[in-house]
């Protein structure tokens, strides 16, 4: 099942399967590329809850999501995404720091970046919180403007 919601980032398509969130996609939406979407169901209880939590996050009323997640990816990608869940609201980490949290060296930074870019559940799995070692914003699947908006929303909420 899936639904579409409006957000400060533009329309977001939320996809669930078997009672867990499998994707949050930025518009313009990609074709399903083999991933099952199912039917649109704006009243599906999990999709309603995801929409509620995202709205609360964008209003700065929620700092941690509590949702069942089932991102599809390689074992390494899933390990990276698990580490991202530990980068808290208003915090950032470099690709090297994420690699170190995985027990790897800075040499794994590029692999971490590639896995970060394949995150199928952005915002909830906070890949936007990963920045360059020098503190600069680096690539973001949703575009750097969206990454900046998310980081600004979280930083502004701290003051």
PDB file of C-alpha atoms in Angstrom:
ATOM      1  CA  UNK A   1       0.000   0.000   0.000  1.00  0.00           C
ATOM      2  CA  UNK A   2       1.067   3.564  -0.447  1.00  0.00           C
ATOM      3  CA  UNK A   3      -0.058   7.142   0.003  1.00  0.00           C
ATOM      4  CA  UNK A   4       1.172  10.613  -0.915  1.00  0.00           C
ATOM      5  CA  UNK A   5       1.457  13.497   1.524  1.00  0.00           C
ATOM      6  CA  UNK A   6       2.424  17.141   1.191  1.00  0.00           C
ATOM      7  CA  UNK A   7       5.480  18.285   3.117  1.00  0.00           C
ATOM      8  CA  UNK A   8       7.956  21.174   3.200  1.00  0.00           C
ATOM      9  CA  UNK A   9      10.099  18.952   0.936  1.00  0.00           C
ATOM     10  CA  UNK A  10       7.327  18.631  -1.649  1.00  0.00           C
ATOM     11  CA  UNK A  11       5.122  15.616  -2.105  1.00  0.00           C
ATOM     12  CA  UNK A  12       6.320  12.421  -0.443  1.00  0.00           C
ATOM     13  CA  UNK A  13       5.175   8.937  -1.402  1.00  0.00           C
ATOM     14  CA  UNK A  14       5.121   6.570   1.571  1.00  0.00           C
ATOM     15  CA  UNK A  15       5.145   2.847   0.822  1.00  0.00           C
ATOM     16  CA  UNK A  16       4.412   0.037   3.268  1.00  0.00           C
ATOM     17  CA  UNK A  17       4.523  -3.693   2.878  1.00  0.00           C
ATOM     18  CA  UNK A  18       3.607  -6.370   5.411  1.00  0.00           C
ATOM     19  CA  UNK A  19       3.129  -3.819   8.185  1.00  0.00           C
ATOM     20  CA  UNK A  20       6.432  -1.948   7.793  1.00  0.00           C
ATOM     21  CA  UNK A  21       7.597   1.159   5.948  1.00  0.00           C
ATOM     22  CA  UNK A  22       9.676   0.170   2.916  1.00  0.00           C
ATOM     23  CA  UNK A  23      10.105   3.537   1.200  1.00  0.00           C
ATOM     24  CA  UNK A  24       9.628   7.275   1.389  1.00  0.00           C
ATOM     25  CA  UNK A  25      10.148   8.844  -2.009  1.00  0.00           C
ATOM     26  CA  UNK A  26      10.581  12.452  -3.099  1.00  0.00           C
ATOM     27  CA  UNK A  27       8.643  13.802  -6.044  1.00  0.00           C
ATOM     28  CA  UNK A  28       8.926  13.452  -8.933  1.00  0.00           C
ATOM     29  CA  UNK A  29       8.293   9.800  -8.147  1.00  0.00           C
ATOM     30  CA  UNK A  30      10.218   7.100  -9.940  1.00  0.00           C
ATOM     31  CA  UNK A  31       8.482   4.180 -11.594  1.00  0.00           C
ATOM     32  CA  UNK A  32       8.117   1.204  -9.258  1.00  0.00           C
ATOM     33  CA  UNK A  33      11.136  -0.494 -10.963  1.00  0.00           C
ATOM     34  CA  UNK A  34      10.036  -3.927  -9.856  1.00  0.00           C
ATOM     35  CA  UNK A  35       9.254  -2.994  -6.264  1.00  0.00           C
ATOM     36  CA  UNK A  36       5.646  -3.743  -5.417  1.00  0.00           C
ATOM     37  CA  UNK A  37       3.668  -0.669  -4.481  1.00  0.00           C
ATOM     38  CA  UNK A  38       0.207  -2.182  -4.282  1.00  0.00           C
ATOM     39  CA  UNK A  39      -2.830   0.045  -4.248  1.00  0.00           C
ATOM     40  CA  UNK A  40      -3.071   3.565  -2.933  1.00  0.00           C
ATOM     41  CA  UNK A  41      -4.749   3.593   0.468  1.00  0.00           C
ATOM     42  CA  UNK A  42      -4.776   6.962   2.219  1.00  0.00           C
ATOM     43  CA  UNK A  43      -6.564   5.444   5.236  1.00  0.00           C
ATOM     44  CA  UNK A  44      -4.202   2.513   5.888  1.00  0.00           C
ATOM     45  CA  UNK A  45      -3.396   2.743   9.637  1.00  0.00           C
ATOM     46  CA  UNK A  46       0.387   2.551   9.258  1.00  0.00           C
ATOM     47  CA  UNK A  47       0.443   5.091   6.438  1.00  0.00           C
ATOM     48  CA  UNK A  48      -1.743   7.433   8.494  1.00  0.00           C
ATOM     49  CA  UNK A  49       0.694   7.056  11.415  1.00  0.00           C
ATOM     50  CA  UNK A  50       3.726   7.720   9.221  1.00  0.00           C
ATOM     51  CA  UNK A  51       2.024  10.838   7.859  1.00  0.00           C
ATOM     52  CA  UNK A  52       1.213  11.959  11.423  1.00  0.00           C
ATOM     53  CA  UNK A  53       4.780  11.468  12.627  1.00  0.00           C
ATOM     54  CA  UNK A  54       6.264  13.211   9.582  1.00  0.00           C
ATOM     55  CA  UNK A  55       3.916  16.176  10.090  1.00  0.00           C
ATOM     56  CA  UNK A  56       4.959  16.367  13.764  1.00  0.00           C
ATOM     57  CA  UNK A  57       8.633  16.201  12.753  1.00  0.00           C
ATOM     58  CA  UNK A  58       8.227  19.017  10.232  1.00  0.00           C
ATOM     59  CA  UNK A  59       6.436  21.076  12.910  1.00  0.00           C
ATOM     60  CA  UNK A  60       9.386  20.411  15.260  1.00  0.00           C
ATOM     61  CA  UNK A  61       7.166  18.492  17.667  1.00  0.00           C
ATOM     62  CA  UNK A  62       8.868  15.109  17.082  1.00  0.00           C
ATOM     63  CA  UNK A  63      12.574  14.314  17.276  1.00  0.00           C
ATOM     64  CA  UNK A  64      12.517  10.513  17.072  1.00  0.00           C
ATOM     65  CA  UNK A  65      10.351   8.373  14.829  1.00  0.00           C
ATOM     66  CA  UNK A  66       8.734   5.236  16.195  1.00  0.00           C
ATOM     67  CA  UNK A  67       7.811   3.227  13.123  1.00  0.00           C
ATOM     68  CA  UNK A  68       8.341  -0.333  11.898  1.00  0.00           C
ATOM     69  CA  UNK A  69      10.932  -0.112   9.120  1.00  0.00           C
ATOM     70  CA  UNK A  70      11.896  -2.689   6.482  1.00  0.00           C
ATOM     71  CA  UNK A  71      14.373  -1.044   4.102  1.00  0.00           C
ATOM     72  CA  UNK A  72      15.495  -3.312   1.285  1.00  0.00           C
ATOM     73  CA  UNK A  73      19.199  -3.388   0.516  1.00  0.00           C
ATOM     74  CA  UNK A  74      22.426  -5.306   0.886  1.00  0.00           C
ATOM     75  CA  UNK A  75      23.676  -6.381   4.298  1.00  0.00           C
ATOM     76  CA  UNK A  76      26.266  -3.578   4.217  1.00  0.00           C
ATOM     77  CA  UNK A  77      23.656  -0.967   3.278  1.00  0.00           C
ATOM     78  CA  UNK A  78      21.433  -2.133   6.133  1.00  0.00           C
ATOM     79  CA  UNK A  79      24.356  -1.863   8.563  1.00  0.00           C
ATOM     80  CA  UNK A  80      24.986   1.719   7.405  1.00  0.00           C
ATOM     81  CA  UNK A  81      21.304   2.604   7.740  1.00  0.00           C
ATOM     82  CA  UNK A  82      21.248   1.145  11.264  1.00  0.00           C
ATOM     83  CA  UNK A  83      24.162   3.410  12.195  1.00  0.00           C
ATOM     84  CA  UNK A  84      22.328   6.401  10.711  1.00  0.00           C
ATOM     85  CA  UNK A  85      19.446   5.747  13.091  1.00  0.00           C
ATOM     86  CA  UNK A  86      21.920   6.487  15.897  1.00  0.00           C
ATOM     87  CA  UNK A  87      22.747   9.972  14.587  1.00  0.00           C
ATOM     88  CA  UNK A  88      20.367  12.031  16.703  1.00  0.00           C
ATOM     89  CA  UNK A  89      18.132  14.955  15.903  1.00  0.00           C
ATOM     90  CA  UNK A  90      20.206  18.096  15.421  1.00  0.00           C
ATOM     91  CA  UNK A  91      23.456  16.130  15.152  1.00  0.00           C
ATOM     92  CA  UNK A  92      25.617  15.371  12.137  1.00  0.00           C
ATOM     93  CA  UNK A  93      28.274  12.785  11.365  1.00  0.00           C
ATOM     94  CA  UNK A  94      30.838  12.580   8.599  1.00  0.00           C
ATOM     95  CA  UNK A  95      31.072   9.624   6.259  1.00  0.00           C
ATOM     96  CA  UNK A  96      34.309   8.687   8.031  1.00  0.00           C
ATOM     97  CA  UNK A  97      32.625   8.799  11.430  1.00  0.00           C
ATOM     98  CA  UNK A  98      29.896   6.483  10.154  1.00  0.00           C
ATOM     99  CA  UNK A  99      32.594   4.140   8.818  1.00  0.00           C
ATOM    100  CA  UNK A 100      34.299   4.163  12.239  1.00  0.00           C
ATOM    101  CA  UNK A 101      30.990   3.350  13.950  1.00  0.00           C
ATOM    102  CA  UNK A 102      30.853   0.321  11.658  1.00  0.00           C
ATOM    103  CA  UNK A 103      34.321  -0.706  12.831  1.00  0.00           C
ATOM    104  CA  UNK A 104      35.945   0.359   9.558  1.00  0.00           C
ATOM    105  CA  UNK A 105      38.560   2.938   8.586  1.00  0.00           C
ATOM    106  CA  UNK A 106      38.132   6.202   6.675  1.00  0.00           C
ATOM    107  CA  UNK A 107      38.882   4.177   3.540  1.00  0.00           C
ATOM    108  CA  UNK A 108      35.291   2.928   3.762  1.00  0.00           C
ATOM    109  CA  UNK A 109      33.899   6.473   3.549  1.00  0.00           C
ATOM    110  CA  UNK A 110      33.080   6.148  -0.142  1.00  0.00           C
ATOM    111  CA  UNK A 111      31.208   2.869   0.413  1.00  0.00           C
ATOM    112  CA  UNK A 112      29.338   4.505   3.296  1.00  0.00           C
ATOM    113  CA  UNK A 113      28.437   7.404   0.990  1.00  0.00           C
ATOM    114  CA  UNK A 114      27.109   5.059  -1.665  1.00  0.00           C
ATOM    115  CA  UNK A 115      25.013   3.172   0.887  1.00  0.00           C
ATOM    116  CA  UNK A 116      23.807   6.475   2.334  1.00  0.00           C
ATOM    117  CA  UNK A 117      22.654   7.535  -1.132  1.00  0.00           C
ATOM    118  CA  UNK A 118      20.652   4.319  -1.550  1.00  0.00           C
ATOM    119  CA  UNK A 119      18.639   4.829   1.650  1.00  0.00           C
ATOM    120  CA  UNK A 120      15.029   4.043   0.671  1.00  0.00           C
ATOM    121  CA  UNK A 121      13.493   5.699   3.755  1.00  0.00           C
ATOM    122  CA  UNK A 122      14.947   9.217   3.916  1.00  0.00           C
ATOM    123  CA  UNK A 123      14.013  11.592   6.737  1.00  0.00           C
ATOM    124  CA  UNK A 124      13.062   8.673   9.017  1.00  0.00           C
ATOM    125  CA  UNK A 125      16.450   7.014   8.426  1.00  0.00           C
ATOM    126  CA  UNK A 126      18.329  10.316   8.666  1.00  0.00           C
ATOM    127  CA  UNK A 127      20.825  10.159   5.800  1.00  0.00           C
ATOM    128  CA  UNK A 128      20.551  13.961   5.607  1.00  0.00           C
ATOM    129  CA  UNK A 129      22.607  14.138   8.820  1.00  0.00           C
ATOM    130  CA  UNK A 130      25.732  12.801   7.088  1.00  0.00           C
ATOM    131  CA  UNK A 131      28.077  15.540   5.883  1.00  0.00           C
ATOM    132  CA  UNK A 132      31.576  15.874   4.502  1.00  0.00           C
ATOM    133  CA  UNK A 133      34.579  15.616   6.835  1.00  0.00           C
ATOM    134  CA  UNK A 134      35.133  19.367   6.450  1.00  0.00           C
ATOM    135  CA  UNK A 135      31.544  20.126   7.499  1.00  0.00           C
ATOM    136  CA  UNK A 136      30.252  20.823   4.001  1.00  0.00           C
ATOM    137  CA  UNK A 137      27.024  19.503   2.625  1.00  0.00           C
ATOM    138  CA  UNK A 138      27.618  16.720   0.173  1.00  0.00           C
ATOM    139  CA  UNK A 139      25.287  14.823  -2.135  1.00  0.00           C
ATOM    140  CA  UNK A 140      21.759  13.950  -1.171  1.00  0.00           C
ATOM    141  CA  UNK A 141      19.392  11.785  -3.218  1.00  0.00           C
ATOM    142  CA  UNK A 142      16.631  14.343  -2.704  1.00  0.00           C
ATOM    143  CA  UNK A 143      18.881  17.245  -3.686  1.00  0.00           C
ATOM    144  CA  UNK A 144      21.028  19.538  -1.572  1.00  0.00           C
ATOM    145  CA  UNK A 145      18.203  22.057  -1.086  1.00  0.00           C
ATOM    146  CA  UNK A 146      16.144  19.381   0.706  1.00  0.00           C
ATOM    147  CA  UNK A 147      19.153  18.319   2.776  1.00  0.00           C
ATOM    148  CA  UNK A 148      19.760  21.938   3.809  1.00  0.00           C
ATOM    149  CA  UNK A 149      16.095  22.382   4.707  1.00  0.00           C
ATOM    150  CA  UNK A 150      16.133  19.278   6.922  1.00  0.00           C
ATOM    151  CA  UNK A 151      19.364  20.255   8.666  1.00  0.00           C
ATOM    152  CA  UNK A 152      18.139  23.817   9.163  1.00  0.00           C
ATOM    153  CA  UNK A 153      14.852  22.587  10.601  1.00  0.00           C
ATOM    154  CA  UNK A 154      16.732  20.471  13.126  1.00  0.00           C
ATOM    155  CA  UNK A 155      19.353  23.103  13.987  1.00  0.00           C
ATOM    156  CA  UNK A 156      16.808  25.893  14.389  1.00  0.00           C
ATOM    157  CA  UNK A 157      14.772  23.696  16.714  1.00  0.00           C
ATOM    158  CA  UNK A 158      17.702  23.467  19.116  1.00  0.00           C
ATOM    159  CA  UNK A 159      17.731  27.199  19.891  1.00  0.00           C
TER     160      UNK A 159
END
